[in-house]
XYZ file of C-alpha atoms in Angstrom:
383
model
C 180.466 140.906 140.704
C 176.870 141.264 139.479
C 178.106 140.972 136.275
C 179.859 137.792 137.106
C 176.609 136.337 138.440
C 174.202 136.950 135.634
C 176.777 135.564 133.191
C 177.170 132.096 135.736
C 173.157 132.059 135.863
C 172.635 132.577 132.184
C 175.496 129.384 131.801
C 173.247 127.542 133.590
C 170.143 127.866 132.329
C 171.804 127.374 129.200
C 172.992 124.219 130.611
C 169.953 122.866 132.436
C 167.941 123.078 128.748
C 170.173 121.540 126.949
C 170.663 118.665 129.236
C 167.376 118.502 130.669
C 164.813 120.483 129.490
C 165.054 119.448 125.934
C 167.250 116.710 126.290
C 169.778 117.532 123.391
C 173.127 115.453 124.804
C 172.945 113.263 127.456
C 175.051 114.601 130.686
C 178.125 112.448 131.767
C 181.392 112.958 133.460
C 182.769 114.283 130.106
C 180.236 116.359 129.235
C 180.421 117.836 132.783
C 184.241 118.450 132.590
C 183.864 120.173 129.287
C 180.637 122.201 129.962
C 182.702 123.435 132.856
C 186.156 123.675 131.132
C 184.021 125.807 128.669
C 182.308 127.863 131.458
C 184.815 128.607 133.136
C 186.999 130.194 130.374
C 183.750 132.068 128.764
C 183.680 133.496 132.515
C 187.338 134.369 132.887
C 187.337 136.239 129.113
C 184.411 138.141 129.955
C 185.429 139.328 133.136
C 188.979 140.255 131.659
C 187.433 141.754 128.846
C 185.060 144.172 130.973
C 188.039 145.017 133.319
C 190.096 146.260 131.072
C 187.808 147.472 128.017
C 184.837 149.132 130.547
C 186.540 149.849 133.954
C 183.981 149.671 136.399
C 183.888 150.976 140.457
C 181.595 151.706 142.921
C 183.689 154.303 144.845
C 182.978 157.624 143.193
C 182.160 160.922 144.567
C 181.020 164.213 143.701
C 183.227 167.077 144.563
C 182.917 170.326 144.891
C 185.509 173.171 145.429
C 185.775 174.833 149.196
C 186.760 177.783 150.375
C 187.717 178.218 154.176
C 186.237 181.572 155.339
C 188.850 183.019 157.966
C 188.791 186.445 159.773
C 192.545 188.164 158.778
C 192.403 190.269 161.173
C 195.361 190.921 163.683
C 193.291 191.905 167.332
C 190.596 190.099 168.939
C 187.739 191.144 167.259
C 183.745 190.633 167.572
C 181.583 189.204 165.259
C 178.408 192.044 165.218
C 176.233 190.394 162.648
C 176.036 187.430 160.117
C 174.244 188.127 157.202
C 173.981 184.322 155.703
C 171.306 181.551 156.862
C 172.162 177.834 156.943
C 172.141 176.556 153.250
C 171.260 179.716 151.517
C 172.294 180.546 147.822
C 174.409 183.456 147.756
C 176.019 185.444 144.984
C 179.594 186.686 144.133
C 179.908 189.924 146.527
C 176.972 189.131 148.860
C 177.936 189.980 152.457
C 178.170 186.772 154.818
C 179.689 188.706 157.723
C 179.997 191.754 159.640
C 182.968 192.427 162.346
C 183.545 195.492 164.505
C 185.473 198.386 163.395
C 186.113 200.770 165.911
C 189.851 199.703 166.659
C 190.591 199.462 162.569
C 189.268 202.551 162.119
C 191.108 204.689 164.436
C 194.447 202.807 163.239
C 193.815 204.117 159.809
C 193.181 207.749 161.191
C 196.105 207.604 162.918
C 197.594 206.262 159.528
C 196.419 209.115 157.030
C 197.232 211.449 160.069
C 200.944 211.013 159.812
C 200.534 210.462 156.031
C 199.754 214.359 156.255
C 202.606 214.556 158.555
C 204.890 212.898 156.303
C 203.730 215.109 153.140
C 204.159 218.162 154.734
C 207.707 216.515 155.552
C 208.257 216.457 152.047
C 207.905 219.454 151.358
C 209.687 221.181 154.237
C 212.518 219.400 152.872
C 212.609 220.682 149.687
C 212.664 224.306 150.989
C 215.419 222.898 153.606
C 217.350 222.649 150.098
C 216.783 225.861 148.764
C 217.772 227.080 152.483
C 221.235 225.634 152.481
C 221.748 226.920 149.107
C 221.128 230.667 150.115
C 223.633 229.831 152.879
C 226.160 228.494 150.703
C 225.749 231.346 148.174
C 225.932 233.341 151.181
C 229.068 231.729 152.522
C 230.498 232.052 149.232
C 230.450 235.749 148.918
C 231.760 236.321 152.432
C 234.563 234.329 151.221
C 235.521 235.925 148.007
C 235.251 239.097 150.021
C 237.830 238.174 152.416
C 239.815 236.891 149.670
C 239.818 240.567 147.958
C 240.569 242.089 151.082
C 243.359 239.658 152.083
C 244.782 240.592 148.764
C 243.996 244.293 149.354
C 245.767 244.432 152.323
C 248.513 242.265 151.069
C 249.778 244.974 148.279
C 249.103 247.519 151.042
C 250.988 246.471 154.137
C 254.648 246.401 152.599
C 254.422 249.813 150.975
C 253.392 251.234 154.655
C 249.158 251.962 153.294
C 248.373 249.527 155.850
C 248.931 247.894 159.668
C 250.248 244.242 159.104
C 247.066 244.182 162.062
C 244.551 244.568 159.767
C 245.623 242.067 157.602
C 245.970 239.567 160.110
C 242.494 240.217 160.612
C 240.796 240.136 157.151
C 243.173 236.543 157.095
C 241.341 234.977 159.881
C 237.987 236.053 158.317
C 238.971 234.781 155.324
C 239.864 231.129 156.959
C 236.330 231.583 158.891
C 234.328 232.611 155.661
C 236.163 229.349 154.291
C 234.894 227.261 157.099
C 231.550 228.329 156.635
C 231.434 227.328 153.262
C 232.375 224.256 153.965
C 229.640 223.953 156.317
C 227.123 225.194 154.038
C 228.244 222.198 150.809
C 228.091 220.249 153.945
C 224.157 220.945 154.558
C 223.374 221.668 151.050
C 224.364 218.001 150.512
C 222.626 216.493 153.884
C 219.376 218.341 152.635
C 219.635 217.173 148.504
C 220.022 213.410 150.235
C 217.111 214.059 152.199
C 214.991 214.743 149.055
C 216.739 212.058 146.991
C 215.828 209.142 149.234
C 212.712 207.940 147.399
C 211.084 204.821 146.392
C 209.745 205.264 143.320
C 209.649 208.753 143.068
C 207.782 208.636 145.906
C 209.824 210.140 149.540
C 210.357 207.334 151.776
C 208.644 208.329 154.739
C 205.390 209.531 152.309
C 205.726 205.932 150.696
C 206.070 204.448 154.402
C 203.484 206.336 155.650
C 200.889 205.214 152.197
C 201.939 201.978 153.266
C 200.605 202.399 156.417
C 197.454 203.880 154.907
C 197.054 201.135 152.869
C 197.522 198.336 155.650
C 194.879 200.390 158.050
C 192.432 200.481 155.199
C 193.126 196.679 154.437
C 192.298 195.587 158.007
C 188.863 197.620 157.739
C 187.745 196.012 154.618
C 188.710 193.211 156.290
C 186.089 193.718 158.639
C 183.015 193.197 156.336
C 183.317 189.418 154.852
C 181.654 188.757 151.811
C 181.291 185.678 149.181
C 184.133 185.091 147.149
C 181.834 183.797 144.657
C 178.957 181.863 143.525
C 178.135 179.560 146.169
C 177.066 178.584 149.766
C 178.224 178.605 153.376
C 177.489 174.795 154.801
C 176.544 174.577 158.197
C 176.420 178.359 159.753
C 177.489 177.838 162.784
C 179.322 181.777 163.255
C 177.087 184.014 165.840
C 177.608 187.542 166.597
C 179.515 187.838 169.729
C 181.793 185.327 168.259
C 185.849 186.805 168.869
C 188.280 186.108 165.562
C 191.724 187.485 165.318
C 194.799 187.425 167.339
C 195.807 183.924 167.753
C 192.698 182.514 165.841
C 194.438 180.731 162.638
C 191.584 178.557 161.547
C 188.667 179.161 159.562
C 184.720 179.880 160.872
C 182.826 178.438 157.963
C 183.012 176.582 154.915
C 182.299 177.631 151.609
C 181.103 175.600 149.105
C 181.467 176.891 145.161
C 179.029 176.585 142.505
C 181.369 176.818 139.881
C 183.283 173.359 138.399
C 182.108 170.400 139.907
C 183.536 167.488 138.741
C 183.296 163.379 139.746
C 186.082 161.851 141.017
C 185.536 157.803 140.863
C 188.426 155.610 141.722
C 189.831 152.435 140.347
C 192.241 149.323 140.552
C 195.070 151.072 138.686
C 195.100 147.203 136.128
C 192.275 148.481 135.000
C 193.349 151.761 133.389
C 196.095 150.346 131.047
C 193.520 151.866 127.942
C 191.883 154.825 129.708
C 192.506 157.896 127.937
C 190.980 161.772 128.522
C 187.968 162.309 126.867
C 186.832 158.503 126.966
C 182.801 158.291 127.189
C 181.953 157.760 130.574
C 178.453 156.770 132.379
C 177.544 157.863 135.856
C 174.930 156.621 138.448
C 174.444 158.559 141.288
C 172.971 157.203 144.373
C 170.382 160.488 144.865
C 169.064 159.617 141.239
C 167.923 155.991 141.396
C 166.892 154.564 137.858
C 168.699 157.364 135.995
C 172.405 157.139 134.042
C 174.236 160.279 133.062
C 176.857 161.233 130.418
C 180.089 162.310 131.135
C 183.296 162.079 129.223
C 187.060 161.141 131.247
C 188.921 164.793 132.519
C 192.101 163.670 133.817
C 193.782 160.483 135.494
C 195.066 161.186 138.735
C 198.083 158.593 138.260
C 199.517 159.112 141.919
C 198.339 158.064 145.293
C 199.949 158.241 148.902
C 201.848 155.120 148.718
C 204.322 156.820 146.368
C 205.240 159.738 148.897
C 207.351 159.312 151.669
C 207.502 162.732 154.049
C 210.488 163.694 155.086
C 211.604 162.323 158.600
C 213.773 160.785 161.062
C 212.349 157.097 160.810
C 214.064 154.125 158.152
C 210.681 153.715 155.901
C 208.910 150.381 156.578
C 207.691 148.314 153.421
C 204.499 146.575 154.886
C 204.368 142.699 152.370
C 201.514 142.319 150.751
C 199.812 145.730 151.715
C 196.626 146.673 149.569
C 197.626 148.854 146.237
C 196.491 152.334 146.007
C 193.958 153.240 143.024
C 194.174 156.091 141.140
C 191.640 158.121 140.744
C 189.505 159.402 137.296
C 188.204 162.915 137.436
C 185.077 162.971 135.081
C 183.053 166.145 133.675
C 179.065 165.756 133.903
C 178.697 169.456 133.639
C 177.300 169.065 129.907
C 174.552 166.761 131.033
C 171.380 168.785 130.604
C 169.291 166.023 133.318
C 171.561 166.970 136.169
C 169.722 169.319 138.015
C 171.030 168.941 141.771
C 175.035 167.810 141.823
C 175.601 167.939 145.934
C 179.220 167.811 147.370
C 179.470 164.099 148.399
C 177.356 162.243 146.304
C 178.370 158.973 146.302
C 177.812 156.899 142.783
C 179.104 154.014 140.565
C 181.019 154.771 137.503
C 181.912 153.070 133.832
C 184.443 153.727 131.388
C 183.906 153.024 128.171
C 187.209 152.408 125.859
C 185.853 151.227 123.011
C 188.197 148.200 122.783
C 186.196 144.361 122.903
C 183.472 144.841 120.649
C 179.947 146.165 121.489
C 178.996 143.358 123.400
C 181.046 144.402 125.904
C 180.109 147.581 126.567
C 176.576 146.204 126.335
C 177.150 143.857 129.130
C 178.832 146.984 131.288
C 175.915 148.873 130.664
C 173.264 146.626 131.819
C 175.554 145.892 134.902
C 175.209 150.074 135.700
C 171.871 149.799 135.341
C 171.078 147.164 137.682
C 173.298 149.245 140.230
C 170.636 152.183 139.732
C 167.540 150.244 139.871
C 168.505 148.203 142.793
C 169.193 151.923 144.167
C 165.334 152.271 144.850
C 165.463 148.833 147.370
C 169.312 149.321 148.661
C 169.723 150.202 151.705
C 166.902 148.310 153.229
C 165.622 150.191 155.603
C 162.532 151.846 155.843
C-alpha cells in the first residue's frame, strides 16, 4: 500500500508540472482520459510486478524453539528448591530444579535389594542342577543294581539256590529304583529349565529385577531437573512447596532454546508462484527501527489448516467466499553479524527478492521496507 501511494503521488506531481507548472500541453478532457488511462496501467504493472517478483508482508515473526519442562514422576511429589531466576541465561546441564527424594530412594533400595535376592536365585539354581543330577546318577545305580539282582535271583530260584521270596523282592525294588529315576530326569529337567529361562543371557528374574533397578534409579534422576540445553526458562513461576506427579500431566515452565532461530513471515500464497529456497531475503524487525537485515528463504511451508479436515462425526461445511490461508516462508538470519538480540515473538515486515522484473523493482521494494523501519521510530503513537 505505501508503495502504491508514493507511485500515485509521484504520477501526480509528474502531472501537475507538466500541465501547470511548466505548461508543456494544455489539459483537456483527452488529455485527462489518457493521463489517467496511462496512470492507471503504470500503477496496475507495478503493483503486479512487485507482488509477484518481491513478495512483500507485514506478518512475520521470530520463533524460537520450546521445550515444556514437566516433572515424570509417578507420586505426588514436592518441589524443595528452584535453582533458576526469571529470565536468566542458563547452560546445557545447569540445574533448574530440585524435587524430593525420600520415596524414590527407598523404591530403588528395595529394587537392588531383591536384585541381590534374585542373583543369589541364580545361583542356587544352578547348584539345584547339579543336585538333581547326583540324584539321578544316584537313582541310576540303585536301578542297575536291582536289575543285577533281579537277574541274580532269576538263574537262582529255578535251580532251588534261592526262595522265589527273595526275588519277588529285589523285583519290586527294581520297579521302585525305576520310579525314582524317573523322578530324578523329571527334576533334573525342571531345574536345567529353570536355568535356561533367560533373556539375553541374562536369568529372567535377575533381568526383571535390573529392570526394576533401572526404573527406581530413573525416577531419582528424575528428581533433579536440569536444562536440556542452551537456553532460558520464561516466566518462573515454579516455587518450592509446589506438588508434581501423580495426576499432574502438564508442564511447570517453559523453556526457551538458544539454538536455531529462524523467521517465519507469511504471505498471500499468489504471491509465491517464483519463490524458491535460498532466495535473498530482507528483514525489518520492529525492536530495530531504521535497521534492515539479510537473510536468505529456508523452506516454504506450502500447507495451512484449511487443507485438513479432522476426523469426525459432522458432514464438512464449505463456508463461500471464506478468506484463503497463506503459507508461510521460514527465513534464516542467523548469518547476519548486526543481529545481536533475536527475542521469541518479534514481530517484523519481510521482502523476497526473486530476481525476476528488473532492478527497478527490487529498488522500489526496498525503499518500501525502509519506510516501514523508519516510520518504526513514530508508529505506534503513543508516548
Amino acid at each position: 500500500m505505501t508503495i502504491a501511494l508514493l507511485i500515485l503521488a509521484a504520477y501526480a506531481i509528474f502531472m501537475w508540472l507538466v500541465f501547470y507548472r511548466f505548461r508543456w500541453l494544455k489539459f483537456n478532457i483527452a488529455w485527462g482520459v489518457v493521463s489517467f488511462w496511462v496512470g492507471f496501467h503504470v500503477l496496475f504493472l507495478l503493483i503486479v510486478f512487485l507482488r509477484f517478483f518481491t513478495p512483500y508482508t507485514i506478518d512475520g515473526h521470530v520463533i524460537r524453539q520450546t521445550i515444556q519442562i514437566a516433572p515424570r514422576l509417578p507420586h505426588p511429589t514436592v518441589l524443595e528448591e528452584v535453582f533458576v531466576a526469571q529470565n536468566q541465561k542458563v547452560k546445557k546441564g545447569d540445574k533448574l530444579y530440585q524435587f524430593e527424594k525420600t520415596l524414590y530412594r527407598a523404591q530403588l533400595a528395595e529394587a537392588q535389594a531383591n536384585l541381590v535376592s534374585a542373583q543369589q536365585n541364580a545361583k542356587i539354581l544352578e547348584e539345584d542342577v547339579d543336585q538333581a543330577q547326583d540324584s539321578l546318577d544316584e537313582a541310576r545305580a540303585n536301578e542297575t543294581y536291582a536289575q543285577q539282582q533281579v537277574d541274580r535271583y532269576t538263574d537262582l530260584v529255578p535251580k532251588g539256590g534261592a526262595k522265589q521270596e527273595t526275588l519277588d523282592q529285589w523285583t519290586s525294588k527294581l520297579i521302585s529304583a525305576k520310579a525314582q529315576v524317573a523322578e530324578a530326569e523329571a527334576d533334573l529337567k525342571k531345574a536345567q529349565l529353570a536355568v535356561e529361562a533367560q533373556i539375553g543371557g541374562v536369568n529372567a528374574q535377575v533381568a526383571a529385577a535390573q529392570a526394576q533397578v533401572d526404573q527406581a534409579q530413573y525416577y531419582v534422576d528424575q528428581t533433579t531437573i536440569y536444562a536440556p540445553e542452551d537456553g532460558v526458562i520464561i516466566s518462573q513461576q515454579a516455587r518450592p512447596g509446589l506438588v508434581v506427579g501423580g495426576f499432574r500431566v502438564g508442564a511447570i515452565a517453559a523453556f526457551v532454546a538458544d539454538a536455531d532461530p529462524y523467521f517465519l513471515a507469511t504471505f498471500y500464497q499468489e504471491h509465491l508462484k517464483f519463490v524458491e529456497p535460498d532466495m535473498p531475503v530482507e528483514v525489518a524487525l520492529d525492536i530495530y527501527p531504521g535497521q534492515i537485515f539479510k537473510g536468505k528463504v529456508k523452506a516454504i511451508w506450502e500447507g495451512t489448516g484449511q487443507g485438513q479436515i479432522v476426523p469426525h462425526g459432522r458432514v464438512p461445511e464449505f463456508l463461500f467466499m471464506s478468506p484463503q490461508g497463506r503459507f508461510a516462508v521460514e527465513i534464516d538470519l542467523s548469518d547476519d553479524p548486526a543481529l545481536k538480540r533475536y527475542p521469541a515473538g518479534a514481530h517484523g515486515a519481510a521482502a523476497i527478492y526473486t530476481g525476476g522484473g528488473g532492478d527497478w523493482v527490487a529498488v522500489l521494494r526496498r525503499v518500501n521496507l525502509r519506510l516501514y523501519t523508519w516510520v518504526n521510530f513514530i508508529v505506534p503513537f503513543d508516548v
